[in-house]
Amino acid sequence: MLKSLALTVALALGLPMAAAAQHAEAHVENYSFPYEGPFGTFDQNQLQRGLQIYTEVCAACHGLEYVSYRTLAEEGGPALPEDQMRAYAAQFEVFDESLADGEGDYRTATPADYFGQSALGNAPDLSLMAKARAGFHGPYGTGLSQLFNGMGGGEYIASILTGYHEAPECAPEDFDGYYNVAFAAGGYPDSCKDEDGHHTVPGSWIGMPPPLLGEDVTFADDHSNELHHEAVDVAAFLMWTAEPHMAARKQVGLAGVIGLTLLAVLLYLTNKRLWAPHKPKGRKEEA
Ligand code: HEC
């Protein structure tokens, strides 16, 4: 809280403040997304492709427990036609505790049901992941400042998915996990630190095996399924699950800014008009 206040003050004063690079050791790519900027909205086709990637690849391990099937048909989201959304839900089974005299039983999912929890215990739920992680840090500096780009949750996820590299030579061969240049929170071998304990290679070792290699899915719209396209599409989809009403929020915000600007102009003119008779002419030049 105090820290963000300090940042705001520094920003307001225009002080060139060196951004405290908390995750300087991870590399996040500044991918561009259609939802960025004050007029940005989600691209329906991209969200549909992202849904497909999530369904065919990520769902094997990750849940989306806060997202209901019904929202897939919502305007501003993937906007699946009603019958497609129903068909999508009907592919899945959910455990319903009210069935079989309270013992519970499986039944076909309906639009009101949710995607469900992660199938793999240590794979985090992805519903809110795009808002829980920041790709950009600090207000100033490179093109990756939060001031102009937002928090960068989408960039972070896409960068993780494209961030797998061959492990650097400094690491022991049997080191746990998969080397990823965008992931800062994983294990890190001592043999890759210098004498001061600083990391000598970016990123760390993540517990998720590379989920996308490129050409993992085939899109109905023939869109490219190169690795970075897939990564950006599924990241956009996860930004939508985390903030489904982002476009509406931006519109309201913009309308507010325009309204307040108009009000300020009117108040200025009114003020001038009210005081005009009381101000002797030519006074301005004297002052
Ligand atoms: C084989 C299982 C598996 C699959 C498939 C999989 N993941 Fe993961 N994922 C994991 C595990 C396990 C972790 C936790 C890794 C860790 O914390 O070291 C994880 C972590 C993550 C994280 C969180 C990174 C962080 O900052 O904590 C994201 C984002 C993510 N996965 C996205 C995806 C996406 C998107 C897909 C589909 C393209 C996918 N995963 C497919 C197992 C999987």
Short mmCIF file of C-alpha atoms and ligand atoms in Angstrom, two decimals:
data_model
loop_
_atom_site.label_atom_id
_atom_site.label_comp_id
_atom_site.label_asym_id
_atom_site.label_seq_id
_atom_site.Cartn_x
_atom_site.Cartn_y
_atom_site.Cartn_z
CA MET A 1 0.00 0.00 0.00
CA LEU A 2 2.68 2.45 1.07
CA LYS A 3 4.79 1.32 -1.77
CA SER A 4 2.07 1.94 -4.34
CA LEU A 5 1.44 5.35 -2.79
CA ALA A 6 5.11 6.18 -3.14
CA LEU A 7 5.00 5.08 -6.76
CA THR A 8 1.96 7.20 -7.45
CA VAL A 9 3.59 10.23 -5.87
CA ALA A 10 6.79 9.65 -7.79
CA LEU A 11 4.77 9.34 -10.99
CA ALA A 12 2.81 12.49 -10.29
CA LEU A 13 5.99 14.44 -9.71
CA GLY A 14 7.49 12.94 -12.80
CA LEU A 15 10.57 11.81 -10.98
CA PRO A 16 12.60 9.46 -13.07
CA MET A 17 12.51 6.58 -10.67
CA ALA A 18 14.46 3.49 -11.39
CA ALA A 19 11.97 0.65 -11.27
CA ALA A 20 12.76 -1.81 -8.54
CA ALA A 21 13.36 -4.84 -10.71
CA GLN A 22 11.95 -7.57 -8.54
CA HIS A 23 12.00 -10.20 -11.25
CA ALA A 24 14.85 -8.89 -13.30
CA GLU A 25 15.93 -12.45 -13.66
CA ALA A 26 12.91 -13.54 -15.69
CA HIS A 27 12.37 -12.65 -19.31
CA VAL A 28 8.86 -11.61 -20.32
CA GLU A 29 8.11 -11.00 -23.99
CA ASN A 30 5.97 -7.96 -24.82
CA TYR A 31 3.40 -9.79 -26.96
CA SER A 32 0.57 -7.65 -28.26
CA PHE A 33 -3.07 -8.47 -27.56
CA PRO A 34 -6.22 -6.98 -29.11
CA TYR A 35 -7.64 -6.25 -25.65
CA GLU A 36 -4.87 -3.79 -24.80
CA GLY A 37 -5.22 0.00 -24.69
CA PRO A 38 -8.18 2.18 -23.76
CA PHE A 39 -10.28 0.96 -26.72
CA GLY A 40 -9.12 -2.66 -26.70
CA THR A 41 -11.66 -5.48 -26.80
CA PHE A 42 -11.38 -9.25 -26.87
CA ASP A 43 -11.16 -10.84 -30.30
CA GLN A 44 -13.92 -13.45 -30.43
CA ASN A 45 -12.04 -15.73 -32.86
CA GLN A 46 -8.89 -15.59 -30.77
CA LEU A 47 -10.85 -16.50 -27.63
CA GLN A 48 -12.42 -19.44 -29.45
CA ARG A 49 -8.99 -20.67 -30.51
CA GLY A 50 -7.76 -20.20 -26.94
CA LEU A 51 -10.70 -22.20 -25.63
CA GLN A 52 -9.80 -24.98 -28.03
CA ILE A 53 -6.16 -25.03 -26.85
CA TYR A 54 -7.23 -24.99 -23.22
CA THR A 55 -9.68 -27.84 -23.86
CA GLU A 56 -7.34 -30.02 -25.89
CA VAL A 57 -4.10 -29.39 -23.97
CA CYS A 58 -4.24 -27.51 -20.66
CA ALA A 59 -7.42 -29.10 -19.27
CA ALA A 60 -5.56 -32.39 -18.86
CA CYS A 61 -3.99 -30.80 -15.77
CA HIS A 62 -5.51 -27.35 -15.07
CA GLY A 63 -9.03 -26.47 -13.92
CA LEU A 64 -11.11 -23.35 -14.51
CA GLU A 65 -13.32 -23.69 -11.48
CA TYR A 66 -14.70 -20.15 -11.52
CA VAL A 67 -15.83 -20.20 -15.13
CA SER A 68 -19.25 -21.54 -16.11
CA TYR A 69 -20.00 -23.05 -19.52
CA ARG A 70 -22.79 -20.51 -19.96
CA THR A 71 -20.35 -17.59 -20.12
CA LEU A 72 -18.82 -19.08 -23.30
CA ALA A 73 -21.90 -17.76 -25.13
CA GLU A 74 -21.68 -14.26 -23.66
CA GLU A 75 -21.25 -11.23 -25.87
CA GLY A 76 -17.72 -9.83 -25.57
CA GLY A 77 -16.28 -13.30 -24.84
CA PRO A 78 -15.80 -16.31 -27.14
CA ALA A 79 -19.50 -15.76 -27.94
CA LEU A 80 -20.18 -19.35 -28.98
CA PRO A 81 -23.63 -19.74 -30.55
CA GLU A 82 -26.08 -21.04 -27.92
CA ASP A 83 -26.29 -24.55 -29.40
CA GLN A 84 -22.49 -24.85 -29.61
CA MET A 85 -22.13 -23.74 -26.00
CA ARG A 86 -24.70 -26.37 -24.92
CA ALA A 87 -22.93 -29.03 -26.97
CA TYR A 88 -19.61 -27.99 -25.41
CA ALA A 89 -20.98 -28.41 -21.88
CA ALA A 90 -22.64 -31.73 -22.77
CA GLN A 91 -19.21 -33.30 -23.49
CA PHE A 92 -18.45 -33.29 -19.79
CA GLU A 93 -19.76 -35.01 -16.70
CA VAL A 94 -20.08 -33.42 -13.30
CA PHE A 95 -20.55 -35.01 -9.91
CA ASP A 96 -23.95 -33.98 -8.55
CA GLU A 97 -24.40 -34.51 -4.80
CA SER A 98 -28.18 -34.25 -5.00
CA LEU A 99 -28.46 -37.37 -7.18
CA ALA A 100 -28.96 -40.98 -6.04
CA ASP A 101 -30.77 -40.08 -2.81
CA GLY A 102 -28.03 -37.79 -1.59
CA GLU A 103 -25.19 -40.17 -2.31
CA GLY A 104 -24.30 -38.26 -5.41
CA ASP A 105 -23.73 -39.45 -8.94
CA TYR A 106 -22.33 -38.26 -12.24
CA ARG A 107 -24.55 -36.53 -14.78
CA THR A 108 -24.05 -34.69 -18.07
CA ALA A 109 -22.96 -31.08 -17.53
CA THR A 110 -25.36 -28.24 -18.33
CA PRO A 111 -24.62 -24.58 -19.19
CA ALA A 112 -25.01 -23.67 -15.49
CA ASP A 113 -22.13 -25.95 -14.46
CA TYR A 114 -18.51 -24.88 -14.05
CA PHE A 115 -15.40 -26.19 -15.79
CA GLY A 116 -14.23 -27.78 -12.55
CA GLN A 117 -11.04 -28.13 -10.57
CA SER A 118 -7.57 -29.04 -11.75
CA ALA A 119 -7.20 -32.68 -12.66
CA LEU A 120 -3.61 -32.61 -11.46
CA GLY A 121 -3.19 -31.72 -7.80
CA ASN A 122 -0.17 -29.42 -8.14
CA ALA A 123 -1.38 -27.65 -11.30
CA PRO A 124 -2.94 -24.33 -10.20
CA ASP A 125 -6.44 -23.33 -11.29
CA LEU A 126 -6.20 -20.99 -14.27
CA SER A 127 -9.47 -19.02 -13.92
CA LEU A 128 -7.80 -15.96 -12.40
CA MET A 129 -4.16 -16.65 -13.26
CA ALA A 130 -3.92 -13.81 -15.81
CA LYS A 131 -4.79 -11.31 -13.08
CA ALA A 132 -2.71 -12.99 -10.39
CA ARG A 133 0.57 -12.67 -12.26
CA ALA A 134 2.28 -9.57 -13.58
CA GLY A 135 4.51 -9.65 -16.62
CA PHE A 136 5.58 -6.05 -16.25
CA HIS A 137 7.16 -4.45 -13.23
CA GLY A 138 7.73 -0.85 -12.35
CA PRO A 139 6.32 2.32 -13.87
CA TYR A 140 9.35 3.43 -15.82
CA GLY A 141 12.03 2.07 -18.00
CA THR A 142 11.71 -0.20 -20.98
CA GLY A 143 8.64 -0.69 -23.12
CA LEU A 144 7.45 -3.03 -20.41
CA SER A 145 6.26 -0.43 -17.93
CA GLN A 146 2.90 -1.04 -16.29
CA LEU A 147 1.91 2.57 -16.86
CA PHE A 148 1.46 2.03 -20.58
CA ASN A 149 0.96 -1.70 -20.85
CA GLY A 150 -1.07 -2.75 -17.83
CA MET A 151 -0.02 -5.57 -15.59
CA GLY A 152 0.96 -7.91 -18.38
CA GLY A 153 -0.76 -11.07 -17.13
CA GLY A 154 -1.36 -12.20 -20.70
CA GLU A 155 2.22 -11.51 -21.69
CA TYR A 156 3.40 -13.43 -18.64
CA ILE A 157 1.39 -16.55 -19.51
CA ALA A 158 2.36 -16.45 -23.19
CA SER A 159 6.01 -15.97 -22.18
CA ILE A 160 5.91 -18.98 -19.85
CA LEU A 161 4.52 -21.11 -22.67
CA THR A 162 7.26 -19.99 -25.09
CA GLY A 163 9.96 -19.67 -22.42
CA TYR A 164 11.27 -23.25 -22.34
CA HIS A 165 14.90 -23.59 -23.33
CA GLU A 166 17.58 -26.20 -23.08
CA ALA A 167 18.94 -26.08 -19.54
CA PRO A 168 22.12 -23.99 -19.24
CA GLU A 169 25.45 -25.73 -18.77
CA CYS A 170 25.87 -24.47 -15.22
CA ALA A 171 22.95 -26.64 -14.04
CA PRO A 172 23.31 -30.25 -12.86
CA GLU A 173 21.77 -32.57 -15.43
CA ASP A 174 19.30 -34.13 -13.00
CA PHE A 175 18.04 -30.79 -11.63
CA ASP A 176 14.31 -30.99 -10.88
CA GLY A 177 11.90 -29.37 -13.33
CA TYR A 178 12.12 -27.74 -16.73
CA TYR A 179 14.26 -24.70 -17.44
CA ASN A 180 12.06 -21.69 -18.34
CA VAL A 181 13.43 -18.17 -18.88
CA ALA A 182 10.10 -16.46 -18.02
CA PHE A 183 9.43 -18.28 -14.75
CA ALA A 184 10.93 -16.62 -11.68
CA ALA A 185 9.34 -18.61 -8.87
CA GLY A 186 10.83 -22.05 -9.40
CA GLY A 187 13.85 -23.97 -8.20
CA TYR A 188 17.32 -22.67 -9.04
CA PRO A 189 20.62 -24.56 -8.75
CA ASP A 190 23.37 -23.04 -6.62
CA SER A 191 25.83 -23.88 -9.37
CA CYS A 192 24.16 -21.18 -11.54
CA LYS A 193 24.72 -18.43 -8.94
CA ASP A 194 27.78 -16.21 -8.74
CA GLU A 195 29.77 -15.63 -5.54
CA ASP A 196 27.27 -12.97 -4.37
CA GLY A 197 24.35 -15.33 -4.83
CA HIS A 198 23.06 -13.56 -7.95
CA HIS A 199 21.51 -15.63 -10.71
CA THR A 200 23.72 -15.92 -13.77
CA VAL A 201 20.99 -17.22 -16.12
CA PRO A 202 17.43 -15.84 -16.43
CA GLY A 203 14.31 -17.64 -15.19
CA SER A 204 14.18 -20.81 -13.11
CA TRP A 205 13.02 -24.42 -13.20
CA ILE A 206 9.25 -24.97 -13.46
CA GLY A 207 7.33 -28.11 -12.57
CA MET A 208 5.20 -28.02 -15.74
CA PRO A 209 6.56 -29.94 -18.70
CA PRO A 210 6.38 -27.81 -21.91
CA PRO A 211 2.64 -28.06 -22.70
CA LEU A 212 2.86 -26.56 -26.20
CA LEU A 213 5.44 -27.36 -28.85
CA GLY A 214 3.72 -25.76 -31.84
CA GLU A 215 1.18 -27.49 -34.11
CA ASP A 216 -0.51 -28.99 -31.05
CA VAL A 217 -4.02 -28.20 -32.29
CA THR A 218 -5.65 -27.62 -35.67
CA PHE A 219 -7.93 -24.63 -35.91
CA ALA A 220 -11.16 -24.65 -37.86
CA ASP A 221 -10.33 -21.17 -39.18
CA ASP A 222 -6.92 -22.33 -40.47
CA HIS A 223 -5.21 -19.83 -38.21
CA SER A 224 -1.49 -20.40 -37.64
CA ASN A 225 -0.71 -22.95 -34.94
CA GLU A 226 2.90 -21.97 -34.55
CA LEU A 227 4.02 -22.05 -30.94
CA HIS A 228 3.89 -18.32 -30.27
CA HIS A 229 0.46 -17.97 -31.91
CA GLU A 230 -0.94 -20.77 -29.78
CA ALA A 231 0.65 -19.25 -26.68
CA VAL A 232 -0.85 -15.82 -27.32
CA ASP A 233 -4.30 -17.24 -28.15
CA VAL A 234 -4.56 -19.31 -24.97
CA ALA A 235 -3.17 -16.40 -22.92
CA ALA A 236 -5.88 -14.11 -24.36
CA PHE A 237 -8.50 -16.72 -23.46
CA LEU A 238 -7.17 -16.83 -19.89
CA MET A 239 -7.27 -13.03 -19.67
CA TRP A 240 -10.93 -13.25 -20.64
CA THR A 241 -11.67 -15.90 -17.96
CA ALA A 242 -9.96 -13.63 -15.39
CA GLU A 243 -11.73 -10.46 -16.48
CA PRO A 244 -14.73 -11.25 -18.70
CA HIS A 245 -16.16 -7.75 -18.50
CA MET A 246 -12.95 -5.85 -19.26
CA ALA A 247 -14.36 -4.16 -22.38
CA ALA A 248 -17.45 -2.95 -20.51
CA ARG A 249 -15.26 -1.60 -17.72
CA LYS A 250 -13.11 0.32 -20.21
CA GLN A 251 -16.18 1.82 -21.89
CA VAL A 252 -17.57 3.03 -18.58
CA GLY A 253 -14.19 4.46 -17.64
CA LEU A 254 -13.83 6.27 -20.95
CA ALA A 255 -17.36 7.68 -20.74
CA GLY A 256 -16.48 8.91 -17.25
CA VAL A 257 -13.33 10.65 -18.43
CA ILE A 258 -15.16 12.36 -21.32
CA GLY A 259 -18.04 13.40 -19.01
CA LEU A 260 -15.71 14.85 -16.40
CA THR A 261 -13.70 16.71 -19.05
CA LEU A 262 -16.89 18.31 -20.39
CA LEU A 263 -17.95 19.22 -16.88
CA ALA A 264 -14.57 20.84 -16.21
CA VAL A 265 -14.85 22.95 -19.39
CA LEU A 266 -18.40 24.04 -18.49
CA LEU A 267 -17.38 24.95 -14.95
CA TYR A 268 -14.47 26.99 -16.25
CA LEU A 269 -16.70 28.91 -18.67
CA THR A 270 -19.38 29.46 -16.01
CA ASN A 271 -16.79 30.71 -13.57
CA LYS A 272 -15.41 33.12 -16.13
CA ARG A 273 -18.88 34.41 -17.02
CA LEU A 274 -19.86 34.90 -13.34
CA TRP A 275 -16.77 36.89 -12.45
CA ALA A 276 -16.41 38.88 -15.65
CA PRO A 277 -18.51 41.91 -14.44
CA HIS A 278 -16.41 42.17 -11.29
CA LYS A 279 -13.04 42.21 -12.95
CA PRO A 280 -11.91 45.64 -14.16
CA LYS A 281 -10.77 45.57 -17.78
CA GLY A 282 -7.05 45.66 -18.47
CA ARG A 283 -6.16 44.37 -15.02
CA LYS A 284 -4.66 41.28 -16.52
CA GLU A 285 -1.88 43.15 -18.28
CA GLU A 286 -0.89 44.94 -15.09
CA ALA A 287 -0.48 41.78 -13.10
C1 HEC B 1 1.02 -32.17 -17.66
C2 HEC B 1 0.25 -31.26 -16.86
C3 HEC B 1 0.14 -29.82 -17.34
C4 HEC B 1 -0.35 -29.36 -18.54
C5 HEC B 1 -0.84 -30.17 -19.74
C6 HEC B 1 -0.32 -27.92 -18.47
N1 HEC B 1 0.18 -27.53 -17.26
FE1 HEC B 1 0.44 -25.61 -16.64
N2 HEC B 1 1.22 -26.27 -14.87
C7 HEC B 1 1.35 -27.58 -14.51
C8 HEC B 1 1.98 -27.64 -13.20
C9 HEC B 1 2.31 -28.90 -12.43
C10 HEC B 1 2.23 -26.30 -12.81
C11 HEC B 1 2.93 -25.81 -11.54
C12 HEC B 1 4.38 -25.60 -11.90
C13 HEC B 1 5.25 -25.01 -10.83
O1 HEC B 1 4.74 -24.26 -9.97
O2 HEC B 1 6.47 -25.28 -10.84
C14 HEC B 1 1.72 -25.47 -13.88
C15 HEC B 1 1.77 -24.09 -13.87
C16 HEC B 1 1.20 -23.28 -14.83
C17 HEC B 1 1.14 -21.85 -14.76
C18 HEC B 1 1.55 -20.99 -13.58
C19 HEC B 1 2.90 -20.44 -13.60
C20 HEC B 1 3.06 -19.59 -12.35
O3 HEC B 1 3.46 -18.43 -12.47
O4 HEC B 1 2.80 -20.09 -11.25
C21 HEC B 1 0.52 -21.41 -15.90
C22 HEC B 1 0.22 -19.97 -16.30
C23 HEC B 1 0.21 -22.57 -16.68
N3 HEC B 1 0.64 -23.70 -16.01
C24 HEC B 1 -0.44 -22.52 -17.88
C25 HEC B 1 -0.71 -23.64 -18.65
C26 HEC B 1 -1.36 -23.57 -19.95
C27 HEC B 1 -1.87 -22.30 -20.59
C28 HEC B 1 -1.44 -24.85 -20.41
C29 HEC B 1 -1.99 -25.30 -21.73
C30 HEC B 1 -1.38 -24.73 -22.91
C31 HEC B 1 -0.83 -25.71 -19.40
N4 HEC B 1 -0.42 -24.95 -18.35
C32 HEC B 1 -0.74 -27.09 -19.49
C33 HEC B 1 0.96 -28.68 -15.24
C34 HEC B 1 0.46 -28.65 -16.53
#
